[in-house]
Coordinates of N, CA and C in Angstrom, one line a residue:
X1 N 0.8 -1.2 0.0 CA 0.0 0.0 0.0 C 0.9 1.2 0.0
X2 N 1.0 2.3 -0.5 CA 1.2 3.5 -0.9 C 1.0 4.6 0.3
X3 N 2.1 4.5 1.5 CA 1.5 5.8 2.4 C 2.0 7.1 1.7
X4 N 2.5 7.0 0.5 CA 2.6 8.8 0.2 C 1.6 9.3 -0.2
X5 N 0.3 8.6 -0.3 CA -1.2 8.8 -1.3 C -1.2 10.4 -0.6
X6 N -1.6 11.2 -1.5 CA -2.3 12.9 -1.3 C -3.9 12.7 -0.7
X7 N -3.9 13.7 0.1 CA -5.3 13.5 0.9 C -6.3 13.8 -0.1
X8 N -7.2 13.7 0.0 CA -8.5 13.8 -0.9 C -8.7 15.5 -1.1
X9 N -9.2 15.6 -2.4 CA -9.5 17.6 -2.7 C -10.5 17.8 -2.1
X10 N -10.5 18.8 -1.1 CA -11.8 19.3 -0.6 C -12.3 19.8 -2.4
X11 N -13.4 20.5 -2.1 CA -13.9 21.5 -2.9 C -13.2 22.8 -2.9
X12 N -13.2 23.7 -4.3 CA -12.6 25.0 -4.1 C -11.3 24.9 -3.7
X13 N -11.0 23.6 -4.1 CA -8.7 23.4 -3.7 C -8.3 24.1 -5.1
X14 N -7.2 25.2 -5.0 CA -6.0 25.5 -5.4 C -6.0 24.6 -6.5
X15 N -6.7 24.9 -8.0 CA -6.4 24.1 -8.6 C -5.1 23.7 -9.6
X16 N -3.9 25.2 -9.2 CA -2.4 24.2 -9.5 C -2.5 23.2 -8.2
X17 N -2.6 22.9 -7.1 CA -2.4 22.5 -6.4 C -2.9 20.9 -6.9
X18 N -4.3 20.8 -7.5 CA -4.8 19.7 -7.9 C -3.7 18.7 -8.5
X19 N -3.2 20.1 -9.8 CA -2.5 19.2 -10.6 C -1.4 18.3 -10.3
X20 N -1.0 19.7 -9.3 CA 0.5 19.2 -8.8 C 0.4 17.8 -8.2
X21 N -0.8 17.4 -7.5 CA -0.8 16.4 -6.8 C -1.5 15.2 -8.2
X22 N -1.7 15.1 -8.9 CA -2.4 14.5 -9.8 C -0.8 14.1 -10.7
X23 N 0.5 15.1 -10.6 CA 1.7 14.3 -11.7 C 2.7 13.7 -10.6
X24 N 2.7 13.7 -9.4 CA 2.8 13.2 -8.1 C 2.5 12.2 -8.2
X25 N 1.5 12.1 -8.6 CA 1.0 10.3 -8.2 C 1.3 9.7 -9.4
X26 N 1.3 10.5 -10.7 CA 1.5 9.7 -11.9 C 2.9 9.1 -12.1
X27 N 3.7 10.2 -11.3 CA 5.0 9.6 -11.2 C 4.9 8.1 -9.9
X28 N 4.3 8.1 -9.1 CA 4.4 7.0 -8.8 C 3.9 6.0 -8.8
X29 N 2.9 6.3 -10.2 CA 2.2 4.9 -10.8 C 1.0 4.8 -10.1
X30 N 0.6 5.6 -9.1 CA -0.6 5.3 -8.4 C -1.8 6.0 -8.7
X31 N -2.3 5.2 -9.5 CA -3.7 5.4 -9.9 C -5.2 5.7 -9.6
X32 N -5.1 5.4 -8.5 CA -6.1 5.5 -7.4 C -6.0 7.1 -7.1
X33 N -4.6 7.2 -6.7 CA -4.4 9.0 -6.1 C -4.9 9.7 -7.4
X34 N -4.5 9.6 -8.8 CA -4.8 9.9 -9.7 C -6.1 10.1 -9.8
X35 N -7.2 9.5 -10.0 CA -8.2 9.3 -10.2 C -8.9 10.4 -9.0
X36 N -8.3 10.0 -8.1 CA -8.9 11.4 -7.0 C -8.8 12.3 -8.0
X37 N -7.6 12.9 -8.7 CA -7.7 14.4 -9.0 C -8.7 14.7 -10.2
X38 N -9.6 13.7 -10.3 CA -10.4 13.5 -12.1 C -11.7 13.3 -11.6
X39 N -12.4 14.3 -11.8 CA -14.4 13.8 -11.9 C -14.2 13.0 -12.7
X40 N -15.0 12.1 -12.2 CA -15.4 10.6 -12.4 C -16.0 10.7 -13.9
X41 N -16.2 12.0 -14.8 CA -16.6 12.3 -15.8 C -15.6 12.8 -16.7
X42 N -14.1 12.7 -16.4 CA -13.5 13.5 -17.3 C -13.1 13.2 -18.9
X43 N -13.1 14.2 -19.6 CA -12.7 14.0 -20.5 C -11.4 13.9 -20.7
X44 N -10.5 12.9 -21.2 CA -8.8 12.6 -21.4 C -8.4 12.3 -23.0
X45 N -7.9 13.8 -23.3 CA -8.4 13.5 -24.7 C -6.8 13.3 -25.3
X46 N -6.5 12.8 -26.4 CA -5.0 12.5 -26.7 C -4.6 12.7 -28.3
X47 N -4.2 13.1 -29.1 CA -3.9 13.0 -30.3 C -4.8 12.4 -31.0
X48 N -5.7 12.4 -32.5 CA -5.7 11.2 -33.4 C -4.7 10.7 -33.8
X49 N -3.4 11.2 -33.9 CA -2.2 10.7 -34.7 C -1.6 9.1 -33.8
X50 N -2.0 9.1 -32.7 CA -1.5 7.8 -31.8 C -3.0 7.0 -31.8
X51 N -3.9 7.1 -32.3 CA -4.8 6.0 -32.6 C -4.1 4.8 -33.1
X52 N -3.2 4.7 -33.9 CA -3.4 3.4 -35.2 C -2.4 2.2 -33.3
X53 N -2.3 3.3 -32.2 CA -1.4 2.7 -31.4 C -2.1 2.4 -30.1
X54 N -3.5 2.8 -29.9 CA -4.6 2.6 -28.9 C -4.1 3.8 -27.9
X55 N -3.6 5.0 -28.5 CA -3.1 6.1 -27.6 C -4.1 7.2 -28.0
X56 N -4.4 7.5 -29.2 CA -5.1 8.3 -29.5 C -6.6 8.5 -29.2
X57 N -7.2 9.7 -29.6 CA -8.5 10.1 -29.3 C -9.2 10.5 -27.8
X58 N -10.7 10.5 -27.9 CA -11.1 11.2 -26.5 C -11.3 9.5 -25.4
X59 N -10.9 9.5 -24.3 CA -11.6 8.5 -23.7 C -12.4 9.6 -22.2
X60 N -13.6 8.6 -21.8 CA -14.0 9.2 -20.6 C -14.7 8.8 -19.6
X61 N -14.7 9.8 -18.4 CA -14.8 8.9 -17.1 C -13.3 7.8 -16.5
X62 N -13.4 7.4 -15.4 CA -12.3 6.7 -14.7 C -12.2 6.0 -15.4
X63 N -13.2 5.3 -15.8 CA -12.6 3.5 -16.7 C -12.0 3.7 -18.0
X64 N -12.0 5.1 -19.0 CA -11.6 5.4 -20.2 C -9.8 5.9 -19.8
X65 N -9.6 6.6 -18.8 CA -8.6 7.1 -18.0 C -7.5 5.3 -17.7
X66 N -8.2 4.5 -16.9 CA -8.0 3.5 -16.9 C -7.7 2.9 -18.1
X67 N -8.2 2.7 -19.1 CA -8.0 2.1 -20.1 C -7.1 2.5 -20.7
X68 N -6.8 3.8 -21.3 CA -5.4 4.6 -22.0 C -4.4 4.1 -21.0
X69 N -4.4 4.1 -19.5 CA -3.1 3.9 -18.7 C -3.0 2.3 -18.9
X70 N -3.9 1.5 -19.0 CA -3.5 -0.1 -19.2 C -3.0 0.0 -20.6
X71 N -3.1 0.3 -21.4 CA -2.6 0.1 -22.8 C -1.1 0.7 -23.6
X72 N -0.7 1.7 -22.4 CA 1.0 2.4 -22.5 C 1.7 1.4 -22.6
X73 N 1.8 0.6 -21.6 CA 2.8 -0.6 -21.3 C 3.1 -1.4 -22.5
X74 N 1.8 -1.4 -23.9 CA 1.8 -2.8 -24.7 C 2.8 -1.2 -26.0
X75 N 2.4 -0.1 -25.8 CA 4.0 0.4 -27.1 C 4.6 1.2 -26.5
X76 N 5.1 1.0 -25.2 CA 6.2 1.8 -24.3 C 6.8 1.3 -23.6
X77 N 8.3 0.9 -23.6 CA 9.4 0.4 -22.3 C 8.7 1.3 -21.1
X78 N 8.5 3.0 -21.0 CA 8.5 3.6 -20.4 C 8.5 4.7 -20.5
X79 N 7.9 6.0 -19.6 CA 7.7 7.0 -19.5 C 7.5 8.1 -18.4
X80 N 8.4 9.2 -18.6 CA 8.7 9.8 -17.3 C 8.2 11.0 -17.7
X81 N 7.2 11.5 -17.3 CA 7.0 13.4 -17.1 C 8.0 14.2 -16.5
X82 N 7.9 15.4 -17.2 CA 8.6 16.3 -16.4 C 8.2 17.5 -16.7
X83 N 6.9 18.0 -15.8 CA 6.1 19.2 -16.1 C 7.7 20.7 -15.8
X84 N 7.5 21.5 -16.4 CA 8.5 22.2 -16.2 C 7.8 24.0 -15.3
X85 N 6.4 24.1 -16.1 CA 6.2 25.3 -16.4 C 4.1 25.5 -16.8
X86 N 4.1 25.7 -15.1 CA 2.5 25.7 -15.4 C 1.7 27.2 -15.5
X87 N 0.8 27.7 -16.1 CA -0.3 28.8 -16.1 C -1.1 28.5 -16.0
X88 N -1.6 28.9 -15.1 CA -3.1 29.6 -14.5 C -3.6 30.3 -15.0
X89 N -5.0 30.0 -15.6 CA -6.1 31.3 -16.2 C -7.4 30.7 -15.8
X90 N -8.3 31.4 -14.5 CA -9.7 30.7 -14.1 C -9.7 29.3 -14.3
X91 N -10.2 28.5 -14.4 CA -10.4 26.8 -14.5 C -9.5 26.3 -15.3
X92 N -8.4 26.8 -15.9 CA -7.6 26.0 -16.6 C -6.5 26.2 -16.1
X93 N -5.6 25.3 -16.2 CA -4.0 24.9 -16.1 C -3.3 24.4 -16.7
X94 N -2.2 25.7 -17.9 CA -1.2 24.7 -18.9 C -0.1 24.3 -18.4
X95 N 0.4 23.4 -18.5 CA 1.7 22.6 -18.4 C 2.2 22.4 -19.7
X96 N 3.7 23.2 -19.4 CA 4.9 22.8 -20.2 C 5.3 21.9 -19.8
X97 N 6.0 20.8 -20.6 CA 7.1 20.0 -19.8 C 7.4 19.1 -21.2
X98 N 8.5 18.0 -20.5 CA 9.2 17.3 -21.6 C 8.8 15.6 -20.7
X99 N 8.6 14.5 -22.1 CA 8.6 13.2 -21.3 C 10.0 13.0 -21.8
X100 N 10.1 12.0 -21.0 CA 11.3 10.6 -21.7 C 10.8 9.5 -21.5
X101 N 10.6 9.1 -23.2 CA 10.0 8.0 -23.5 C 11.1 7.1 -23.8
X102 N 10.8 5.9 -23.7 CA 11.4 4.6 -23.8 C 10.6 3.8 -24.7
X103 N 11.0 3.4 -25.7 CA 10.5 2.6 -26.9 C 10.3 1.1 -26.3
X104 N 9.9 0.2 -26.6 CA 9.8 -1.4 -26.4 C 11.0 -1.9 -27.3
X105 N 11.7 -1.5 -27.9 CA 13.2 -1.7 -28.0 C 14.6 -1.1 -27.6
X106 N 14.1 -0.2 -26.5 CA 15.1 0.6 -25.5 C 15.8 1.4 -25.8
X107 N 15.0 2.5 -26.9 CA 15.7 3.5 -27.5 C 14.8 4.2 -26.7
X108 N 15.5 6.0 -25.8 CA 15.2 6.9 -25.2 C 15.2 7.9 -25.9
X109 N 14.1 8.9 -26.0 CA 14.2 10.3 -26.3 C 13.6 11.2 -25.4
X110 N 14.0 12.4 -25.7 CA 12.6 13.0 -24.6 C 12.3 14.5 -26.0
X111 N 10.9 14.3 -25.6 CA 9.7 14.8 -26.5 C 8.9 15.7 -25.4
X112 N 8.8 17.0 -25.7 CA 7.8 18.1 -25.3 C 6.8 17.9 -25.3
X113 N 6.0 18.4 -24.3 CA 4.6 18.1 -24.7 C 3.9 19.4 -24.2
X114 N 2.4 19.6 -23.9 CA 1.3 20.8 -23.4 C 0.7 19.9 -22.8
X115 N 0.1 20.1 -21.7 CA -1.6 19.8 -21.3 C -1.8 21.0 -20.6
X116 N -3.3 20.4 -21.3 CA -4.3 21.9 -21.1 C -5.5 21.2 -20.0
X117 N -5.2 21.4 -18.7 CA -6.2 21.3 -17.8 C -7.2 22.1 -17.7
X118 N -8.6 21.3 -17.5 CA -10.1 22.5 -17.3 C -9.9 22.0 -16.1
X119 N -10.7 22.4 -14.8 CA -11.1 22.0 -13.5 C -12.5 22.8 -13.0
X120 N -13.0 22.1 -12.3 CA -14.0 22.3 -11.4 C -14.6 21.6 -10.5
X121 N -14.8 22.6 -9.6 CA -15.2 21.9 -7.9 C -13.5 21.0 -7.1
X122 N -12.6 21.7 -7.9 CA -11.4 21.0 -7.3 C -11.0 19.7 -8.2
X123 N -11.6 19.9 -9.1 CA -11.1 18.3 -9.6 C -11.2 18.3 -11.1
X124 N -10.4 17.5 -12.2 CA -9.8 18.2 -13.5 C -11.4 17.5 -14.2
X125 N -11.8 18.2 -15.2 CA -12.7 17.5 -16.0 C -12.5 17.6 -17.0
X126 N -11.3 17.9 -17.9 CA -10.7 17.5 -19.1 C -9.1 17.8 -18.8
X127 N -8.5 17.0 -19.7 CA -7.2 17.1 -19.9 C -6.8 16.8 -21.4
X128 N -6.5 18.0 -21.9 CA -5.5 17.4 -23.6 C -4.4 17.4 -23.5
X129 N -3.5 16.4 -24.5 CA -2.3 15.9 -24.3 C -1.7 16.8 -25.5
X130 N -0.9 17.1 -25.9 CA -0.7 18.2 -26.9 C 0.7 17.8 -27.3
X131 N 1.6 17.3 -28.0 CA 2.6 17.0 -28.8 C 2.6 16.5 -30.2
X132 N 4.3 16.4 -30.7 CA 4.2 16.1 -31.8 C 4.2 14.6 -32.1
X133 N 3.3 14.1 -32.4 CA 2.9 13.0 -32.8 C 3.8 12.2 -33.6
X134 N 4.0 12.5 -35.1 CA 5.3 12.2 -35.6 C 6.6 11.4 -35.0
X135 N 7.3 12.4 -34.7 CA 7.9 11.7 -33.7 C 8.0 10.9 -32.4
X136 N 6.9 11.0 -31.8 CA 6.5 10.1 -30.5 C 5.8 8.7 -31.9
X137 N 5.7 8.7 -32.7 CA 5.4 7.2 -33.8 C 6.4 6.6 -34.0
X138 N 7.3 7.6 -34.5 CA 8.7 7.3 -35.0 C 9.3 6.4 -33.6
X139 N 9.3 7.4 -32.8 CA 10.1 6.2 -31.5 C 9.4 5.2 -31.3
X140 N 8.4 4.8 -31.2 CA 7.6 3.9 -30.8 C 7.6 2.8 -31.7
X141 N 7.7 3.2 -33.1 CA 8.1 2.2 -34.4 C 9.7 1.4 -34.3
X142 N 10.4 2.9 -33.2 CA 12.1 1.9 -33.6 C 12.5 0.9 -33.2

């Protein structure tokens, strides 16, 4: 069991605070804490260009969230965020940052990305993933 889990969002929490605690947990794989930071309605939306890879498009609610995270493992060794640079404007939250991705033949790059957080009542209700697609194929093909 996980004692680093983040306590649960009241209502009206600091919503950098949300996020913060929502790439926190992603880094430690804990999904549950994760799912706290997400109405049980959210939209998690990802490129078309990673469709042909079961990465792309909108999925939604926990089990759609769920589902995108069970499906990384089958075209990724691995993947590490590294949010660099967040803005605040009313209910949204951009994040700069760069991953390092690990291909399923153990070639590393690291690729920039955006997400654009909405939130409300404390908790995110969409997230887009925003990179260049291209090249996150390219690695994933090598």
């Amino acid at each position: 069991m996980n004692t680093e889990a983040d306590p649960p969002v009241p209502h009206g929490t600091d919503h950098l605070a949300t996020i913060h605690a929502a790439y926190r947990a992603f880094h430690r794989r804990d999904v549950e804490a994760l799912l706290a930071r997400l109405d049980p309605a959210i939209e998690w939306v990802h490129p078309a260009g990673m469709a042909d890879h079961g990465l792309g498009g909108t999925r939604h609610g926990h089990a759609g969230v769920r589902e995108f995270l069970a499906g990384v493992p089958a075209v990724l060794g691995g993947m590490r965020l590294e949010p660099r640079e967040f803005i605040t404007s009313g209910d949204r939250v951009v994040v700069f940052g760069s991953r390092r991705v690990t291909s399923l033949s153990g070639r590393t790059e690291t690729l920039d990305f955006v997400h654009s957080w909405t939130l409300r009542d404390g908790r995110a209700v969409r997230m887009e993933d925003i990179f260049d697609t291209v090249r996150f194929v390219r690695l994933i093909e090598s």
